[in-house]
């Protein structure tokens, strides 16, 4: 498949997904991003994500992996997807590259809001300690101030990726394969109390027990962790012990996906629950194009981590 065909096929799938959610897809926002990174799309992992809550209303996010030998931030700057800035967010990716082994990158954008994030994936056999990440000069100081929190809850030595949100100027620190004892209802409740979050719902406590990953969101504006998220994988989100909004259920049932016999993979979704000071909200990610190699990057090599 040629680059143009790959880009056109993915754009059509994005348009179709947006229609299922009654979201207006902006070609002017989406097409330039796809063409800028298009030479990676044929072999990329591609996913679509929708979230509940007022902040996320009317948006559909697309994210895909890209080439490890091309600086994704430099490409974003040169194409005008984000503006050059003296804010530390502009120096963070180069700081990560200088101090940590980076296996690959990912791009995240909204069909309405445009370019948002870059992810840096660490090698599955070389996960990073949070103390190492906290020493990166451009990293939000809140990470260093919360290393003790992560250590108390058994989450301090297994970071598998960093997400840099250039739009909101926040950072997501992802921890893969959290120990089971860190995900019991008692442990999760203690974690949320430590952060000053609201008491967890039964849905959050049920889902978090099977989380393959936990991630925290920090900003440069405060030392506090803004929210914490627990992510589970499932072949069918409608079987989970949560209420799924009708539009999202329609998306689950009809979201497009690439059919590649070489992949031999079933449908896969990630369902995540976030706890924030103003309450909980949920995120649903559908994989349009799956690659088995992503299992090790997600620290999901053990199929028992999947909700079935």
PDB file of C-alpha atoms in Angstrom:
ATOM      1  CA  UNK A   1       0.000   0.000   0.000  1.00  0.00           C
ATOM      2  CA  UNK A   2       1.451   3.399  -0.898  1.00  0.00           C
ATOM      3  CA  UNK A   3       1.880   6.213   1.575  1.00  0.00           C
ATOM      4  CA  UNK A   4      -0.996   8.217   0.026  1.00  0.00           C
ATOM      5  CA  UNK A   5      -3.288   5.210   0.152  1.00  0.00           C
ATOM      6  CA  UNK A   6      -2.377   4.537   3.783  1.00  0.00           C
ATOM      7  CA  UNK A   7      -3.135   8.127   4.697  1.00  0.00           C
ATOM      8  CA  UNK A   8      -6.390   8.185   2.717  1.00  0.00           C
ATOM      9  CA  UNK A   9      -7.575   4.907   4.272  1.00  0.00           C
ATOM     10  CA  UNK A  10      -6.841   6.116   7.782  1.00  0.00           C
ATOM     11  CA  UNK A  11      -8.509   9.451   7.130  1.00  0.00           C
ATOM     12  CA  UNK A  12     -11.652   7.670   5.928  1.00  0.00           C
ATOM     13  CA  UNK A  13     -11.668   5.555   9.103  1.00  0.00           C
ATOM     14  CA  UNK A  14     -11.285   8.687  11.238  1.00  0.00           C
ATOM     15  CA  UNK A  15     -14.199  10.356   9.442  1.00  0.00           C
ATOM     16  CA  UNK A  16     -16.350   7.261   9.922  1.00  0.00           C
ATOM     17  CA  UNK A  17     -15.475   7.038  13.619  1.00  0.00           C
ATOM     18  CA  UNK A  18     -16.252  10.718  14.133  1.00  0.00           C
ATOM     19  CA  UNK A  19     -19.661  10.298  12.492  1.00  0.00           C
ATOM     20  CA  UNK A  20     -20.526   7.494  14.920  1.00  0.00           C
ATOM     21  CA  UNK A  21     -19.941   9.946  17.768  1.00  0.00           C
ATOM     22  CA  UNK A  22     -21.621  12.942  16.075  1.00  0.00           C
ATOM     23  CA  UNK A  23     -18.251  14.704  16.028  1.00  0.00           C
ATOM     24  CA  UNK A  24     -17.350  16.951  13.108  1.00  0.00           C
ATOM     25  CA  UNK A  25     -13.998  15.926  11.661  1.00  0.00           C
ATOM     26  CA  UNK A  26     -11.864  18.851  10.516  1.00  0.00           C
ATOM     27  CA  UNK A  27      -9.907  17.821   7.422  1.00  0.00           C
ATOM     28  CA  UNK A  28      -7.793  20.957   7.761  1.00  0.00           C
ATOM     29  CA  UNK A  29      -6.673  19.761  11.211  1.00  0.00           C
ATOM     30  CA  UNK A  30      -6.305  16.057  10.476  1.00  0.00           C
ATOM     31  CA  UNK A  31      -4.920  15.691   6.945  1.00  0.00           C
ATOM     32  CA  UNK A  32      -1.677  17.695   7.488  1.00  0.00           C
ATOM     33  CA  UNK A  33      -0.807  15.585  10.546  1.00  0.00           C
ATOM     34  CA  UNK A  34      -1.411  12.328   8.701  1.00  0.00           C
ATOM     35  CA  UNK A  35       0.677  13.397   5.730  1.00  0.00           C
ATOM     36  CA  UNK A  36       3.538  14.741   7.883  1.00  0.00           C
ATOM     37  CA  UNK A  37       3.949  11.407   9.676  1.00  0.00           C
ATOM     38  CA  UNK A  38       2.428   9.305   6.894  1.00  0.00           C
ATOM     39  CA  UNK A  39       5.450   7.180   6.030  1.00  0.00           C
ATOM     40  CA  UNK A  40       5.002   5.377   9.371  1.00  0.00           C
ATOM     41  CA  UNK A  41       1.265   4.660   9.138  1.00  0.00           C
ATOM     42  CA  UNK A  42       1.455   1.369   7.225  1.00  0.00           C
ATOM     43  CA  UNK A  43       3.345  -0.292  10.114  1.00  0.00           C
ATOM     44  CA  UNK A  44       1.904   1.794  12.944  1.00  0.00           C
ATOM     45  CA  UNK A  45      -0.335   0.868  15.820  1.00  0.00           C
ATOM     46  CA  UNK A  46      -3.384   3.127  15.354  1.00  0.00           C
ATOM     47  CA  UNK A  47      -6.154   3.779  17.875  1.00  0.00           C
ATOM     48  CA  UNK A  48      -9.156   6.070  18.324  1.00  0.00           C
ATOM     49  CA  UNK A  49     -10.180   7.359  21.751  1.00  0.00           C
ATOM     50  CA  UNK A  50     -13.276   9.013  23.162  1.00  0.00           C
ATOM     51  CA  UNK A  51     -13.812  10.190  26.730  1.00  0.00           C
ATOM     52  CA  UNK A  52     -16.742  11.191  28.925  1.00  0.00           C
ATOM     53  CA  UNK A  53     -16.993  14.523  30.745  1.00  0.00           C
ATOM     54  CA  UNK A  54     -17.560  18.100  29.630  1.00  0.00           C
ATOM     55  CA  UNK A  55     -13.878  18.697  28.837  1.00  0.00           C
ATOM     56  CA  UNK A  56     -13.896  15.953  26.206  1.00  0.00           C
ATOM     57  CA  UNK A  57     -17.336  16.527  24.701  1.00  0.00           C
ATOM     58  CA  UNK A  58     -17.407  16.818  20.926  1.00  0.00           C
ATOM     59  CA  UNK A  59     -13.921  15.389  20.351  1.00  0.00           C
ATOM     60  CA  UNK A  60     -12.396  12.196  19.018  1.00  0.00           C
ATOM     61  CA  UNK A  61      -8.689  11.558  19.452  1.00  0.00           C
ATOM     62  CA  UNK A  62      -6.497   9.574  17.105  1.00  0.00           C
ATOM     63  CA  UNK A  63      -3.095   8.261  18.126  1.00  0.00           C
ATOM     64  CA  UNK A  64      -0.491   6.266  16.237  1.00  0.00           C
ATOM     65  CA  UNK A  65       3.093   5.127  16.614  1.00  0.00           C
ATOM     66  CA  UNK A  66       5.705   6.658  14.355  1.00  0.00           C
ATOM     67  CA  UNK A  67       9.307   6.185  13.271  1.00  0.00           C
ATOM     68  CA  UNK A  68      11.954   6.139  16.022  1.00  0.00           C
ATOM     69  CA  UNK A  69      14.601   7.748  13.780  1.00  0.00           C
ATOM     70  CA  UNK A  70      12.679  10.991  13.180  1.00  0.00           C
ATOM     71  CA  UNK A  71      12.308  13.709  15.827  1.00  0.00           C
ATOM     72  CA  UNK A  72       8.510  14.012  16.150  1.00  0.00           C
ATOM     73  CA  UNK A  73       8.660  17.347  17.978  1.00  0.00           C
ATOM     74  CA  UNK A  74      10.890  18.944  15.329  1.00  0.00           C
ATOM     75  CA  UNK A  75       8.444  17.706  12.691  1.00  0.00           C
ATOM     76  CA  UNK A  76       5.519  19.188  14.637  1.00  0.00           C
ATOM     77  CA  UNK A  77       7.300  22.546  14.874  1.00  0.00           C
ATOM     78  CA  UNK A  78       8.317  22.633  11.218  1.00  0.00           C
ATOM     79  CA  UNK A  79       4.735  21.923  10.134  1.00  0.00           C
ATOM     80  CA  UNK A  80       3.204  24.475  12.492  1.00  0.00           C
ATOM     81  CA  UNK A  81       1.270  21.911  14.537  1.00  0.00           C
ATOM     82  CA  UNK A  82       2.535  23.503  17.740  1.00  0.00           C
ATOM     83  CA  UNK A  83       4.407  26.747  18.334  1.00  0.00           C
ATOM     84  CA  UNK A  84       7.985  27.057  19.527  1.00  0.00           C
ATOM     85  CA  UNK A  85       8.061  28.034  23.190  1.00  0.00           C
ATOM     86  CA  UNK A  86      10.422  28.853  26.043  1.00  0.00           C
ATOM     87  CA  UNK A  87       8.149  26.865  28.365  1.00  0.00           C
ATOM     88  CA  UNK A  88       9.793  23.657  29.695  1.00  0.00           C
ATOM     89  CA  UNK A  89       7.270  21.587  27.730  1.00  0.00           C
ATOM     90  CA  UNK A  90       9.272  22.444  24.614  1.00  0.00           C
ATOM     91  CA  UNK A  91      12.492  20.995  26.037  1.00  0.00           C
ATOM     92  CA  UNK A  92      11.125  17.879  27.707  1.00  0.00           C
ATOM     93  CA  UNK A  93      11.307  15.428  24.795  1.00  0.00           C
ATOM     94  CA  UNK A  94      14.947  16.261  24.046  1.00  0.00           C
ATOM     95  CA  UNK A  95      15.674  15.912  27.764  1.00  0.00           C
ATOM     96  CA  UNK A  96      14.121  12.451  27.789  1.00  0.00           C
ATOM     97  CA  UNK A  97      16.049  11.459  24.664  1.00  0.00           C
ATOM     98  CA  UNK A  98      19.316  12.618  26.234  1.00  0.00           C
ATOM     99  CA  UNK A  99      18.906  10.640  29.466  1.00  0.00           C
ATOM    100  CA  UNK A 100      16.731   7.631  28.683  1.00  0.00           C
ATOM    101  CA  UNK A 101      16.624   4.877  26.064  1.00  0.00           C
ATOM    102  CA  UNK A 102      13.671   5.586  23.759  1.00  0.00           C
ATOM    103  CA  UNK A 103      12.326   2.664  21.752  1.00  0.00           C
ATOM    104  CA  UNK A 104       9.763   4.567  19.669  1.00  0.00           C
ATOM    105  CA  UNK A 105       7.405   7.550  19.591  1.00  0.00           C
ATOM    106  CA  UNK A 106       3.697   8.151  19.244  1.00  0.00           C
ATOM    107  CA  UNK A 107       1.537  11.055  18.046  1.00  0.00           C
ATOM    108  CA  UNK A 108      -1.846  12.072  19.460  1.00  0.00           C
ATOM    109  CA  UNK A 109      -4.279  14.550  17.937  1.00  0.00           C
ATOM    110  CA  UNK A 110      -7.945  15.484  18.046  1.00  0.00           C
ATOM    111  CA  UNK A 111     -10.119  15.607  14.940  1.00  0.00           C
ATOM    112  CA  UNK A 112     -11.367  18.984  16.182  1.00  0.00           C
ATOM    113  CA  UNK A 113      -8.502  20.299  18.324  1.00  0.00           C
ATOM    114  CA  UNK A 114      -5.588  19.137  16.185  1.00  0.00           C
ATOM    115  CA  UNK A 115      -2.112  18.147  17.405  1.00  0.00           C
ATOM    116  CA  UNK A 116      -1.874  17.464  21.146  1.00  0.00           C
ATOM    117  CA  UNK A 117       0.732  14.984  22.373  1.00  0.00           C
ATOM    118  CA  UNK A 118       3.915  13.098  21.727  1.00  0.00           C
ATOM    119  CA  UNK A 119       4.673   9.838  23.515  1.00  0.00           C
ATOM    120  CA  UNK A 120       8.119   8.414  24.189  1.00  0.00           C
ATOM    121  CA  UNK A 121       8.134   4.624  24.712  1.00  0.00           C
ATOM    122  CA  UNK A 122      10.935   3.018  26.707  1.00  0.00           C
ATOM    123  CA  UNK A 123      12.241  -0.453  25.741  1.00  0.00           C
ATOM    124  CA  UNK A 124      10.227  -3.221  27.432  1.00  0.00           C
ATOM    125  CA  UNK A 125      13.412  -4.616  28.980  1.00  0.00           C
ATOM    126  CA  UNK A 126      14.660  -1.222  30.194  1.00  0.00           C
ATOM    127  CA  UNK A 127      11.847   0.428  32.113  1.00  0.00           C
ATOM    128  CA  UNK A 128      12.727   3.639  33.883  1.00  0.00           C
ATOM    129  CA  UNK A 129      12.689   4.581  37.550  1.00  0.00           C
ATOM    130  CA  UNK A 130      10.696   7.683  38.379  1.00  0.00           C
ATOM    131  CA  UNK A 131      13.648   9.169  40.236  1.00  0.00           C
ATOM    132  CA  UNK A 132      15.594   9.066  36.946  1.00  0.00           C
ATOM    133  CA  UNK A 133      12.774  10.772  35.094  1.00  0.00           C
ATOM    134  CA  UNK A 134      12.356  13.356  37.853  1.00  0.00           C
ATOM    135  CA  UNK A 135      16.010  14.410  37.367  1.00  0.00           C
ATOM    136  CA  UNK A 136      15.376  15.536  33.783  1.00  0.00           C
ATOM    137  CA  UNK A 137      15.689  19.346  33.979  1.00  0.00           C
ATOM    138  CA  UNK A 138      12.498  20.155  32.030  1.00  0.00           C
ATOM    139  CA  UNK A 139      10.336  17.636  33.916  1.00  0.00           C
ATOM    140  CA  UNK A 140       7.604  19.153  36.138  1.00  0.00           C
ATOM    141  CA  UNK A 141       8.969  19.449  39.672  1.00  0.00           C
ATOM    142  CA  UNK A 142       5.851  17.703  40.931  1.00  0.00           C
ATOM    143  CA  UNK A 143       7.272  14.369  39.775  1.00  0.00           C
ATOM    144  CA  UNK A 144      10.276  14.706  42.092  1.00  0.00           C
ATOM    145  CA  UNK A 145       7.984  15.781  44.915  1.00  0.00           C
ATOM    146  CA  UNK A 146       5.800  12.712  44.388  1.00  0.00           C
ATOM    147  CA  UNK A 147       8.473  10.036  43.953  1.00  0.00           C
ATOM    148  CA  UNK A 148       7.789   9.042  47.567  1.00  0.00           C
ATOM    149  CA  UNK A 149       4.106   8.557  46.761  1.00  0.00           C
ATOM    150  CA  UNK A 150       4.916   6.241  43.857  1.00  0.00           C
ATOM    151  CA  UNK A 151       7.417   4.307  45.995  1.00  0.00           C
ATOM    152  CA  UNK A 152       4.911   3.811  48.824  1.00  0.00           C
ATOM    153  CA  UNK A 153       2.451   2.333  46.363  1.00  0.00           C
ATOM    154  CA  UNK A 154       4.913   0.112  44.470  1.00  0.00           C
ATOM    155  CA  UNK A 155       4.858   2.166  41.265  1.00  0.00           C
ATOM    156  CA  UNK A 156       8.272   3.827  41.276  1.00  0.00           C
ATOM    157  CA  UNK A 157      10.499   1.605  39.138  1.00  0.00           C
ATOM    158  CA  UNK A 158       8.553   0.578  36.048  1.00  0.00           C
ATOM    159  CA  UNK A 159       7.722   3.604  33.897  1.00  0.00           C
ATOM    160  CA  UNK A 160       7.177   2.388  30.331  1.00  0.00           C
ATOM    161  CA  UNK A 161       6.301   5.646  28.599  1.00  0.00           C
ATOM    162  CA  UNK A 162       5.904   9.384  28.958  1.00  0.00           C
ATOM    163  CA  UNK A 163       3.170  11.414  27.281  1.00  0.00           C
ATOM    164  CA  UNK A 164       3.813  15.126  26.687  1.00  0.00           C
ATOM    165  CA  UNK A 165       0.674  17.206  26.097  1.00  0.00           C
ATOM    166  CA  UNK A 166       1.738  20.390  24.305  1.00  0.00           C
ATOM    167  CA  UNK A 167      -1.829  21.714  24.171  1.00  0.00           C
ATOM    168  CA  UNK A 168      -2.575  21.521  27.906  1.00  0.00           C
ATOM    169  CA  UNK A 169       1.080  21.619  29.034  1.00  0.00           C
ATOM    170  CA  UNK A 170       0.838  18.482  31.112  1.00  0.00           C
ATOM    171  CA  UNK A 171       2.799  15.247  31.357  1.00  0.00           C
ATOM    172  CA  UNK A 172       1.483  11.691  31.745  1.00  0.00           C
ATOM    173  CA  UNK A 173       3.802   9.202  33.441  1.00  0.00           C
ATOM    174  CA  UNK A 174       2.734   5.632  32.629  1.00  0.00           C
ATOM    175  CA  UNK A 175       3.584   2.678  34.877  1.00  0.00           C
ATOM    176  CA  UNK A 176       3.267  -0.757  33.285  1.00  0.00           C
ATOM    177  CA  UNK A 177       2.422  -4.070  34.932  1.00  0.00           C
ATOM    178  CA  UNK A 178       1.683  -2.693  38.403  1.00  0.00           C
ATOM    179  CA  UNK A 179       1.970  -5.445  41.041  1.00  0.00           C
ATOM    180  CA  UNK A 180      -1.364  -7.080  41.893  1.00  0.00           C
ATOM    181  CA  UNK A 181      -1.017  -6.102  45.545  1.00  0.00           C
ATOM    182  CA  UNK A 182      -0.964  -2.449  44.461  1.00  0.00           C
ATOM    183  CA  UNK A 183      -4.372  -2.792  42.801  1.00  0.00           C
ATOM    184  CA  UNK A 184      -6.524  -4.261  45.550  1.00  0.00           C
ATOM    185  CA  UNK A 185      -9.510  -2.117  46.572  1.00  0.00           C
ATOM    186  CA  UNK A 186      -7.720  -1.269  49.814  1.00  0.00           C
ATOM    187  CA  UNK A 187      -4.502  -0.297  48.036  1.00  0.00           C
ATOM    188  CA  UNK A 188      -6.287   1.818  45.419  1.00  0.00           C
ATOM    189  CA  UNK A 189      -8.412   3.545  48.061  1.00  0.00           C
ATOM    190  CA  UNK A 190      -5.234   4.352  50.003  1.00  0.00           C
ATOM    191  CA  UNK A 191      -3.607   5.671  46.826  1.00  0.00           C
ATOM    192  CA  UNK A 192      -6.506   8.021  46.136  1.00  0.00           C
ATOM    193  CA  UNK A 193      -6.624   9.214  49.763  1.00  0.00           C
ATOM    194  CA  UNK A 194      -2.933  10.065  49.571  1.00  0.00           C
ATOM    195  CA  UNK A 195      -3.665  12.230  46.535  1.00  0.00           C
ATOM    196  CA  UNK A 196      -6.696  13.910  48.082  1.00  0.00           C
ATOM    197  CA  UNK A 197      -8.995  12.456  45.436  1.00  0.00           C
ATOM    198  CA  UNK A 198     -12.681  11.686  46.079  1.00  0.00           C
ATOM    199  CA  UNK A 199     -13.643   8.289  47.453  1.00  0.00           C
ATOM    200  CA  UNK A 200     -13.552   5.786  44.585  1.00  0.00           C
ATOM    201  CA  UNK A 201     -16.696   4.316  43.084  1.00  0.00           C
ATOM    202  CA  UNK A 202     -17.262   0.573  43.058  1.00  0.00           C
ATOM    203  CA  UNK A 203     -16.742   0.691  39.298  1.00  0.00           C
ATOM    204  CA  UNK A 204     -13.265   2.181  39.710  1.00  0.00           C
ATOM    205  CA  UNK A 205     -12.315  -0.325  42.394  1.00  0.00           C
ATOM    206  CA  UNK A 206     -13.538  -3.231  40.266  1.00  0.00           C
ATOM    207  CA  UNK A 207     -11.777  -2.127  37.098  1.00  0.00           C
ATOM    208  CA  UNK A 208      -8.526  -1.118  38.755  1.00  0.00           C
ATOM    209  CA  UNK A 209      -7.951  -4.640  40.074  1.00  0.00           C
ATOM    210  CA  UNK A 210      -7.279  -5.769  36.495  1.00  0.00           C
ATOM    211  CA  UNK A 211      -5.352  -2.727  35.298  1.00  0.00           C
ATOM    212  CA  UNK A 212      -2.378  -3.403  33.032  1.00  0.00           C
ATOM    213  CA  UNK A 213      -1.236   0.171  33.549  1.00  0.00           C
ATOM    214  CA  UNK A 214      -1.558   3.145  35.851  1.00  0.00           C
ATOM    215  CA  UNK A 215      -0.680   6.670  34.879  1.00  0.00           C
ATOM    216  CA  UNK A 216      -0.500  10.003  36.630  1.00  0.00           C
ATOM    217  CA  UNK A 217      -0.940  13.461  35.117  1.00  0.00           C
ATOM    218  CA  UNK A 218       1.229  16.365  36.267  1.00  0.00           C
ATOM    219  CA  UNK A 219       1.716  19.956  35.154  1.00  0.00           C
ATOM    220  CA  UNK A 220       4.276  22.685  35.663  1.00  0.00           C
ATOM    221  CA  UNK A 221       1.703  24.811  37.508  1.00  0.00           C
ATOM    222  CA  UNK A 222       1.419  22.729  40.654  1.00  0.00           C
ATOM    223  CA  UNK A 223       3.314  20.078  42.616  1.00  0.00           C
ATOM    224  CA  UNK A 224       0.178  17.974  42.989  1.00  0.00           C
ATOM    225  CA  UNK A 225      -0.817  15.052  40.779  1.00  0.00           C
ATOM    226  CA  UNK A 226      -3.818  16.298  38.796  1.00  0.00           C
ATOM    227  CA  UNK A 227      -5.392  12.896  38.158  1.00  0.00           C
ATOM    228  CA  UNK A 228      -4.587   9.219  38.188  1.00  0.00           C
ATOM    229  CA  UNK A 229      -5.876   6.680  35.689  1.00  0.00           C
ATOM    230  CA  UNK A 230      -6.264   2.897  35.647  1.00  0.00           C
ATOM    231  CA  UNK A 231      -6.428   1.153  32.250  1.00  0.00           C
ATOM    232  CA  UNK A 232      -7.728  -2.318  31.415  1.00  0.00           C
ATOM    233  CA  UNK A 233      -7.860  -4.190  28.115  1.00  0.00           C
ATOM    234  CA  UNK A 234     -10.938  -6.012  26.884  1.00  0.00           C
ATOM    235  CA  UNK A 235     -12.268  -7.452  23.612  1.00  0.00           C
ATOM    236  CA  UNK A 236     -15.754  -6.126  24.447  1.00  0.00           C
ATOM    237  CA  UNK A 237     -16.238  -3.046  26.645  1.00  0.00           C
ATOM    238  CA  UNK A 238     -19.999  -3.650  26.843  1.00  0.00           C
ATOM    239  CA  UNK A 239     -19.309  -6.626  29.149  1.00  0.00           C
ATOM    240  CA  UNK A 240     -17.547  -4.447  31.733  1.00  0.00           C
ATOM    241  CA  UNK A 241     -19.270  -3.511  35.009  1.00  0.00           C
ATOM    242  CA  UNK A 242     -19.785   0.088  33.876  1.00  0.00           C
ATOM    243  CA  UNK A 243     -22.533   2.053  32.184  1.00  0.00           C
ATOM    244  CA  UNK A 244     -21.502   3.004  28.657  1.00  0.00           C
ATOM    245  CA  UNK A 245     -23.171   6.009  27.077  1.00  0.00           C
ATOM    246  CA  UNK A 246     -25.303   5.188  24.004  1.00  0.00           C
ATOM    247  CA  UNK A 247     -23.042   7.065  21.571  1.00  0.00           C
ATOM    248  CA  UNK A 248     -19.959   5.321  22.909  1.00  0.00           C
ATOM    249  CA  UNK A 249     -21.697   1.956  22.760  1.00  0.00           C
ATOM    250  CA  UNK A 250     -22.540   2.662  19.116  1.00  0.00           C
ATOM    251  CA  UNK A 251     -18.888   3.498  18.547  1.00  0.00           C
ATOM    252  CA  UNK A 252     -17.804   0.239  20.215  1.00  0.00           C
ATOM    253  CA  UNK A 253     -20.101  -1.830  18.017  1.00  0.00           C
ATOM    254  CA  UNK A 254     -19.356  -0.094  14.731  1.00  0.00           C
ATOM    255  CA  UNK A 255     -15.888   1.482  14.976  1.00  0.00           C
ATOM    256  CA  UNK A 256     -13.849   0.685  11.850  1.00  0.00           C
ATOM    257  CA  UNK A 257     -10.712  -1.410  12.023  1.00  0.00           C
ATOM    258  CA  UNK A 258      -8.127  -2.502   9.538  1.00  0.00           C
ATOM    259  CA  UNK A 259      -8.300  -6.159   8.615  1.00  0.00           C
ATOM    260  CA  UNK A 260      -4.839  -7.588   8.030  1.00  0.00           C
ATOM    261  CA  UNK A 261      -4.589 -11.376   7.907  1.00  0.00           C
ATOM    262  CA  UNK A 262      -0.946 -11.114   8.927  1.00  0.00           C
ATOM    263  CA  UNK A 263      -1.968  -9.655  12.286  1.00  0.00           C
ATOM    264  CA  UNK A 264      -4.329 -12.512  13.233  1.00  0.00           C
ATOM    265  CA  UNK A 265      -5.572 -10.373  16.127  1.00  0.00           C
ATOM    266  CA  UNK A 266      -9.052 -10.006  17.566  1.00  0.00           C
ATOM    267  CA  UNK A 267     -10.665  -6.650  18.297  1.00  0.00           C
ATOM    268  CA  UNK A 268      -9.016  -4.899  21.217  1.00  0.00           C
ATOM    269  CA  UNK A 269     -10.151  -1.995  23.360  1.00  0.00           C
ATOM    270  CA  UNK A 270      -8.687  -0.192  26.333  1.00  0.00           C
ATOM    271  CA  UNK A 271     -11.142   1.079  28.907  1.00  0.00           C
ATOM    272  CA  UNK A 272      -9.735   3.510  31.455  1.00  0.00           C
ATOM    273  CA  UNK A 273     -11.105   5.245  34.528  1.00  0.00           C
ATOM    274  CA  UNK A 274      -9.582   8.480  35.808  1.00  0.00           C
ATOM    275  CA  UNK A 275      -9.898   9.943  39.282  1.00  0.00           C
ATOM    276  CA  UNK A 276      -9.609  13.726  39.546  1.00  0.00           C
ATOM    277  CA  UNK A 277     -10.546  16.239  42.260  1.00  0.00           C
ATOM    278  CA  UNK A 278     -13.865  16.955  40.519  1.00  0.00           C
ATOM    279  CA  UNK A 279     -14.790  13.284  40.131  1.00  0.00           C
ATOM    280  CA  UNK A 280     -14.285  10.288  37.870  1.00  0.00           C
ATOM    281  CA  UNK A 281     -14.518  10.019  34.125  1.00  0.00           C
ATOM    282  CA  UNK A 282     -13.985   7.256  31.592  1.00  0.00           C
ATOM    283  CA  UNK A 283     -12.049   6.783  28.369  1.00  0.00           C
ATOM    284  CA  UNK A 284     -12.610   4.210  25.646  1.00  0.00           C
ATOM    285  CA  UNK A 285      -9.899   3.429  23.109  1.00  0.00           C
ATOM    286  CA  UNK A 286     -10.533   1.293  20.032  1.00  0.00           C
ATOM    287  CA  UNK A 287      -7.591  -0.130  18.125  1.00  0.00           C
ATOM    288  CA  UNK A 288      -8.028   0.452  14.407  1.00  0.00           C
ATOM    289  CA  UNK A 289      -4.697  -1.113  13.491  1.00  0.00           C
ATOM    290  CA  UNK A 290      -3.140  -3.519  15.976  1.00  0.00           C
ATOM    291  CA  UNK A 291       0.401  -4.864  16.047  1.00  0.00           C
ATOM    292  CA  UNK A 292       1.310  -7.730  18.434  1.00  0.00           C
ATOM    293  CA  UNK A 293       4.580  -5.972  19.313  1.00  0.00           C
ATOM    294  CA  UNK A 294       2.608  -3.381  21.251  1.00  0.00           C
ATOM    295  CA  UNK A 295       1.891  -5.956  23.948  1.00  0.00           C
ATOM    296  CA  UNK A 296       5.428  -5.757  25.282  1.00  0.00           C
ATOM    297  CA  UNK A 297       5.465  -1.955  25.087  1.00  0.00           C
ATOM    298  CA  UNK A 298       2.221  -1.863  27.072  1.00  0.00           C
ATOM    299  CA  UNK A 299       3.679  -4.408  29.527  1.00  0.00           C
ATOM    300  CA  UNK A 300       0.747  -6.667  28.647  1.00  0.00           C
ATOM    301  CA  UNK A 301       2.749  -9.722  27.726  1.00  0.00           C
ATOM    302  CA  UNK A 302       0.655 -11.770  30.169  1.00  0.00           C
ATOM    303  CA  UNK A 303      -2.766 -12.401  28.533  1.00  0.00           C
ATOM    304  CA  UNK A 304      -4.238 -12.787  32.035  1.00  0.00           C
ATOM    305  CA  UNK A 305      -4.153  -8.995  32.228  1.00  0.00           C
ATOM    306  CA  UNK A 306      -6.978  -8.821  29.724  1.00  0.00           C
ATOM    307  CA  UNK A 307     -10.574  -8.579  30.860  1.00  0.00           C
ATOM    308  CA  UNK A 308     -12.623 -11.157  29.004  1.00  0.00           C
TER     309      UNK A 308
END
